[in-house]
Short mmCIF file of C-alpha atoms in Angstrom, two decimals:
data_model
loop_
_atom_site.label_atom_id
_atom_site.label_comp_id
_atom_site.label_asym_id
_atom_site.label_seq_id
_atom_site.Cartn_x
_atom_site.Cartn_y
_atom_site.Cartn_z
CA LEU A 300 16.72 -16.77 14.14
CA VAL A 301 16.09 -17.89 10.54
CA GLU A 302 12.82 -19.77 10.19
CA CYS A 303 13.68 -20.99 6.70
CA ALA A 304 16.59 -20.57 4.30
CA VAL A 305 14.58 -19.45 1.26
CA GLY A 306 10.93 -18.65 0.77
CA LEU A 307 9.09 -18.26 -2.54
CA VAL A 308 6.00 -16.06 -2.48
CA VAL A 309 3.75 -15.81 -5.53
CA GLY A 310 0.52 -13.94 -6.20
CA VAL A 311 -1.67 -14.61 -9.24
CA THR A 312 -5.10 -13.41 -10.29
CA LEU A 313 -6.95 -13.93 -13.57
CA MET A 314 -10.36 -12.62 -14.57
CA LEU A 315 -12.02 -15.67 -16.11
CA ALA A 316 -15.63 -15.44 -14.93
CA PRO A 317 -17.62 -12.35 -16.02
CA SER A 318 -20.12 -12.96 -13.23
CA VAL A 319 -17.56 -11.94 -10.60
CA GLY A 320 -16.98 -8.52 -12.14
CA THR A 321 -20.71 -8.06 -12.63
CA SER A 322 -21.45 -8.81 -8.98
CA PHE A 323 -18.78 -6.35 -7.82
CA ALA A 324 -20.18 -3.66 -10.12
CA VAL A 325 -23.74 -4.23 -8.89
CA ALA A 326 -22.46 -3.95 -5.31
CA GLY A 327 -20.96 -0.55 -6.17
CA MET A 328 -17.38 -1.64 -5.51
CA THR A 329 -15.90 -0.91 -8.94
CA SER A 330 -15.29 2.40 -10.69
CA SER A 331 -17.73 3.52 -13.36
CA ARG A 332 -14.78 5.33 -14.99
CA GLY A 333 -12.70 2.16 -15.26
CA CYS A 334 -9.73 3.36 -13.17
CA SER A 335 -8.61 3.26 -9.56
CA HIS A 336 -8.38 6.98 -8.80
CA THR A 337 -6.24 6.52 -5.69
CA PHE A 338 -6.22 9.62 -3.43
CA ASP A 339 -8.07 11.57 -6.13
CA ALA A 340 -11.34 13.50 -5.79
CA ARG A 341 -12.76 11.34 -8.62
CA ALA A 342 -12.40 8.15 -6.56
CA ASP A 343 -15.54 6.09 -7.04
CA GLY A 344 -14.36 2.50 -6.63
CA TYR A 345 -11.62 0.35 -8.06
CA ALA A 346 -10.76 -1.09 -11.46
CA ARG A 347 -10.10 -4.83 -11.50
CA GLY A 348 -6.74 -5.99 -12.83
CA GLU A 349 -4.87 -9.19 -13.61
CA ALA A 350 -1.38 -9.90 -12.33
CA CYS A 351 1.21 -12.58 -11.77
CA GLY A 352 4.23 -11.82 -9.62
CA GLY A 353 6.66 -13.63 -7.38
CA ILE A 354 9.59 -12.93 -5.12
CA ALA A 355 12.25 -15.06 -3.45
CA LEU A 356 12.85 -14.20 0.19
CA ARG A 357 16.20 -15.07 1.72
CA PRO A 358 18.49 -13.61 4.39
CA ILE A 359 21.27 -11.39 3.07
CA GLU A 360 24.28 -11.24 5.36
CA GLY A 361 24.63 -7.81 6.86
CA ALA A 362 21.55 -6.36 5.18
CA LEU A 363 18.20 -8.06 5.60
CA GLY A 364 15.68 -6.96 3.01
CA LEU A 365 12.64 -7.60 5.23
CA LEU A 366 13.01 -5.72 8.50
CA GLY A 367 9.68 -6.64 10.06
CA SER A 368 5.97 -7.13 9.49
CA ALA A 369 2.60 -7.44 11.17
CA VAL A 370 -0.66 -9.18 10.33
CA ARG A 371 -3.92 -8.22 12.01
CA GLN A 372 -7.70 -8.38 11.58
CA ASP A 373 -9.55 -5.27 10.47
CA GLY A 374 -12.29 -5.94 13.01
CA ARG A 375 -15.62 -4.18 12.90
CA SER A 376 -16.00 -1.85 9.91
CA ALA A 377 -18.85 0.09 8.38
CA SER A 378 -18.45 -1.71 5.04
CA LEU A 379 -15.94 -3.43 2.78
CA THR A 380 -14.87 -0.05 1.40
CA ALA A 381 -14.80 1.69 4.79
CA PRO A 382 -12.04 -0.06 6.74
CA ASN A 383 -11.33 0.29 10.45
CA GLY A 384 -8.91 3.19 10.88
CA GLN A 385 -7.87 2.27 14.41
CA ALA A 386 -7.03 -1.29 13.32
CA GLN A 387 -4.93 0.06 10.44
CA GLN A 388 -3.06 2.45 12.71
CA GLY A 389 -2.35 -0.37 15.16
CA LEU A 390 -1.08 -2.52 12.28
CA LEU A 391 1.41 0.12 11.14
CA THR A 392 2.64 0.68 14.68
CA ALA A 393 3.09 -3.07 15.23
CA ALA A 394 5.01 -3.53 11.97
CA LEU A 395 7.40 -0.69 12.78
CA HIS A 396 7.94 -2.12 16.25
CA ASP A 397 8.65 -5.57 14.82
CA ALA A 398 11.12 -4.00 12.38
CA SER A 399 12.85 -2.02 15.14
CA SER A 400 12.83 0.74 12.55
CA SER A 401 12.92 4.46 13.14
CA ILE A 402 9.95 6.31 11.70
CA ASP A 403 12.33 8.92 10.29
CA ALA A 404 14.22 6.18 8.38
CA LEU A 405 11.19 5.50 6.17
CA ALA A 406 11.61 6.89 2.67
CA LEU A 407 8.57 5.47 0.89
CA ASN A 408 5.17 4.01 1.72
CA GLU A 409 3.15 1.91 -0.69
CA ALA A 410 -0.47 2.26 0.35
CA HIS A 411 -3.26 -0.19 -0.24
CA GLY A 412 -4.94 2.74 -2.01
CA THR A 413 -8.02 1.07 -3.47
CA GLY A 414 -9.43 4.28 -4.89
CA THR A 415 -12.62 4.69 -2.90
CA ALA A 416 -13.92 8.01 -1.67
CA LEU A 417 -14.02 6.87 1.97
CA GLY A 418 -11.39 4.11 2.17
CA ASP A 419 -8.50 6.29 0.95
CA PRO A 420 -9.05 9.01 3.59
CA ILE A 421 -9.26 6.39 6.35
CA GLU A 422 -5.95 4.90 5.25
CA ALA A 423 -4.39 8.35 5.01
CA GLY A 424 -5.58 9.19 8.51
CA SER A 425 -4.08 5.95 9.84
CA LEU A 426 -0.77 6.79 8.20
CA VAL A 427 -0.80 10.21 9.82
CA GLY A 428 -1.58 8.78 13.25
CA ALA A 429 1.05 6.02 13.18
CA VAL A 430 3.84 7.62 11.15
CA LEU A 431 3.53 11.16 9.85
CA SER A 432 2.59 12.82 13.14
CA ALA A 433 5.93 11.67 14.58
CA ARG A 434 8.11 12.57 11.58
CA GLY A 435 10.10 15.68 11.01
CA GLU A 436 9.52 15.60 7.25
CA ALA A 437 7.05 14.35 4.66
CA LEU A 438 6.87 10.71 3.62
CA THR A 439 6.50 9.86 -0.07
CA VAL A 440 3.31 7.86 -0.58
CA GLY A 441 2.14 5.91 -3.63
CA GLY A 442 -0.45 3.37 -4.75
CA VAL A 443 0.15 0.90 -7.60
CA LYS A 444 -3.56 0.29 -8.16
CA ALA A 445 -3.75 3.65 -9.94
CA ASN A 446 -1.31 2.22 -12.50
CA ILE A 447 -2.51 -1.35 -13.05
CA GLY A 448 -5.80 -1.69 -11.20
CA HIS A 449 -6.63 -3.82 -8.19
CA ALA A 450 -5.15 -7.27 -8.71
CA GLU A 451 -7.19 -8.61 -5.78
CA PRO A 452 -5.38 -11.82 -4.55
CA ALA A 453 -2.16 -10.59 -6.20
CA ALA A 454 -2.55 -6.97 -5.07
CA GLY A 455 -0.18 -7.33 -2.13
CA MET A 456 2.49 -8.75 -4.42
CA THR A 457 2.17 -5.90 -6.93
CA GLY A 458 2.53 -3.36 -4.12
CA LEU A 459 5.56 -5.20 -2.74
CA LEU A 460 7.27 -5.31 -6.15
CA LYS A 461 6.61 -1.59 -6.71
CA LEU A 462 8.10 -0.77 -3.32
CA VAL A 463 11.21 -2.88 -3.96
CA LEU A 464 11.77 -1.25 -7.36
CA GLY A 465 11.39 2.21 -5.82
CA LEU A 466 13.85 1.51 -3.02
CA ARG A 467 16.38 0.02 -5.44
CA ALA A 468 16.18 2.95 -7.83
CA GLY A 469 15.87 5.66 -5.20
CA GLU A 470 12.82 6.95 -7.05
CA ALA A 471 9.10 7.16 -6.36
CA ALA A 472 6.79 6.46 -9.28
CA PRO A 473 4.03 8.99 -10.03
CA ASN A 474 0.53 8.53 -8.66
CA ALA A 475 -0.92 7.91 -12.08
CA GLN A 476 -4.55 9.02 -11.62
CA LEU A 477 -3.95 11.90 -9.23
CA ARG A 478 -5.31 15.12 -10.69
CA SER A 479 -7.22 16.75 -7.84
CA LEU A 480 -6.55 15.53 -4.30
CA ASN A 481 -9.49 13.97 -2.48
CA PRO A 482 -10.37 16.76 0.00
CA HIS A 483 -10.76 14.27 2.82
CA VAL A 484 -7.31 12.85 2.11
CA GLY A 485 -5.93 16.37 2.07
CA GLY A 486 -7.47 17.00 5.47
CA SER A 487 -5.90 13.83 6.85
CA LEU A 488 -2.44 14.49 5.45
CA ARG A 489 -2.55 18.14 6.51
CA GLY A 490 0.51 19.92 5.13
CA VAL A 491 2.20 16.87 3.62
CA ALA A 492 -0.08 16.34 0.61
CA GLY A 493 2.95 17.15 -1.55
CA ALA A 494 4.28 13.75 -0.56
CA LEU A 495 1.98 12.26 -3.23
CA PRO A 496 4.14 12.70 -6.36
CA VAL A 497 2.51 13.17 -9.76
CA GLN A 498 5.87 12.92 -11.54
CA LEU A 499 8.87 10.65 -11.02
CA ALA A 500 10.49 11.86 -7.78
CA ALA A 501 13.85 11.13 -6.18
CA ILE A 502 13.81 9.74 -2.65
CA THR A 503 16.49 9.15 -0.05
CA ILE A 504 17.30 5.45 -0.22
CA GLY A 505 16.28 3.85 3.05
CA SER A 506 13.46 1.68 4.29
CA GLY A 507 9.88 1.56 3.10
CA GLY A 508 6.54 0.07 4.01
CA VAL A 509 3.80 -1.68 2.05
CA SER A 510 0.21 -2.33 3.10
CA SER A 511 -2.30 -4.87 1.84
CA PHE A 512 -5.82 -5.65 3.00
CA GLY A 513 -7.68 -8.88 2.31
CA TYR A 514 -11.33 -9.38 1.37
CA SER A 515 -11.83 -11.40 4.56
CA GLY A 516 -10.60 -8.55 6.77
CA THR A 517 -6.98 -9.63 7.12
CA ILE A 518 -4.64 -6.62 7.04
CA ALA A 519 -0.87 -6.77 6.66
CA HIS A 520 2.07 -4.37 6.56
CA ALA A 521 5.74 -5.10 5.87
CA VAL A 522 8.81 -2.88 6.35
CA LEU A 523 11.70 -3.43 3.93
CA ARG A 524 15.16 -2.02 3.45
CA HIS A 525 17.26 -1.87 0.31
CA ALA A 526 20.07 -4.41 0.59
CA GLY A 527 22.68 -1.71 0.11
CA CYS A 528 21.54 0.39 3.06
CA GLU A 529 23.38 0.35 6.37
#
């Protein structure tokens, strides 16, 4: 069933009012180092970023790009930077079910990866619970915020575009700010911490997932497949 023939999705964010950045800094949400140190021991908040991106969604005969997705509410959390791990795990499970996709078919996962000392480990633990614990091999994981910052309303779009480029090229981009793995992330990912590449890495072309979390508590995950994959 095709709900529409073509859909255009665009995400844009511009930093025009200094007061917004100031309020986020006072609240302790942004990094004092000026970078989103995703999955790194230096993680201390995120760096704000600007972005404008868009994508046209349309059915491709014989090879649908979007396999499935899920949208949920994060529910009760300790804080904005400490999301609900159980809600995230349920989101990933629901998206994979909607996609009718095998966990072992996933080649790449684009995490929300804000770069906070507590949020990153919670997301990593959710990924382990929903995906990695049932896989026979490691899953390559990345986070675009380490490259360009947190684009806020456009963050989901930047993650989606990075995932699409990775699946098309059969390559995973480096985790730009990863120098020393956050010990809590390492504990969550157990023996698969090597799935966080620090250099350009080849991947088996297949399907991939991308996560995005909204300021209001909305959480979303989409599963895509490269159009050339069977």
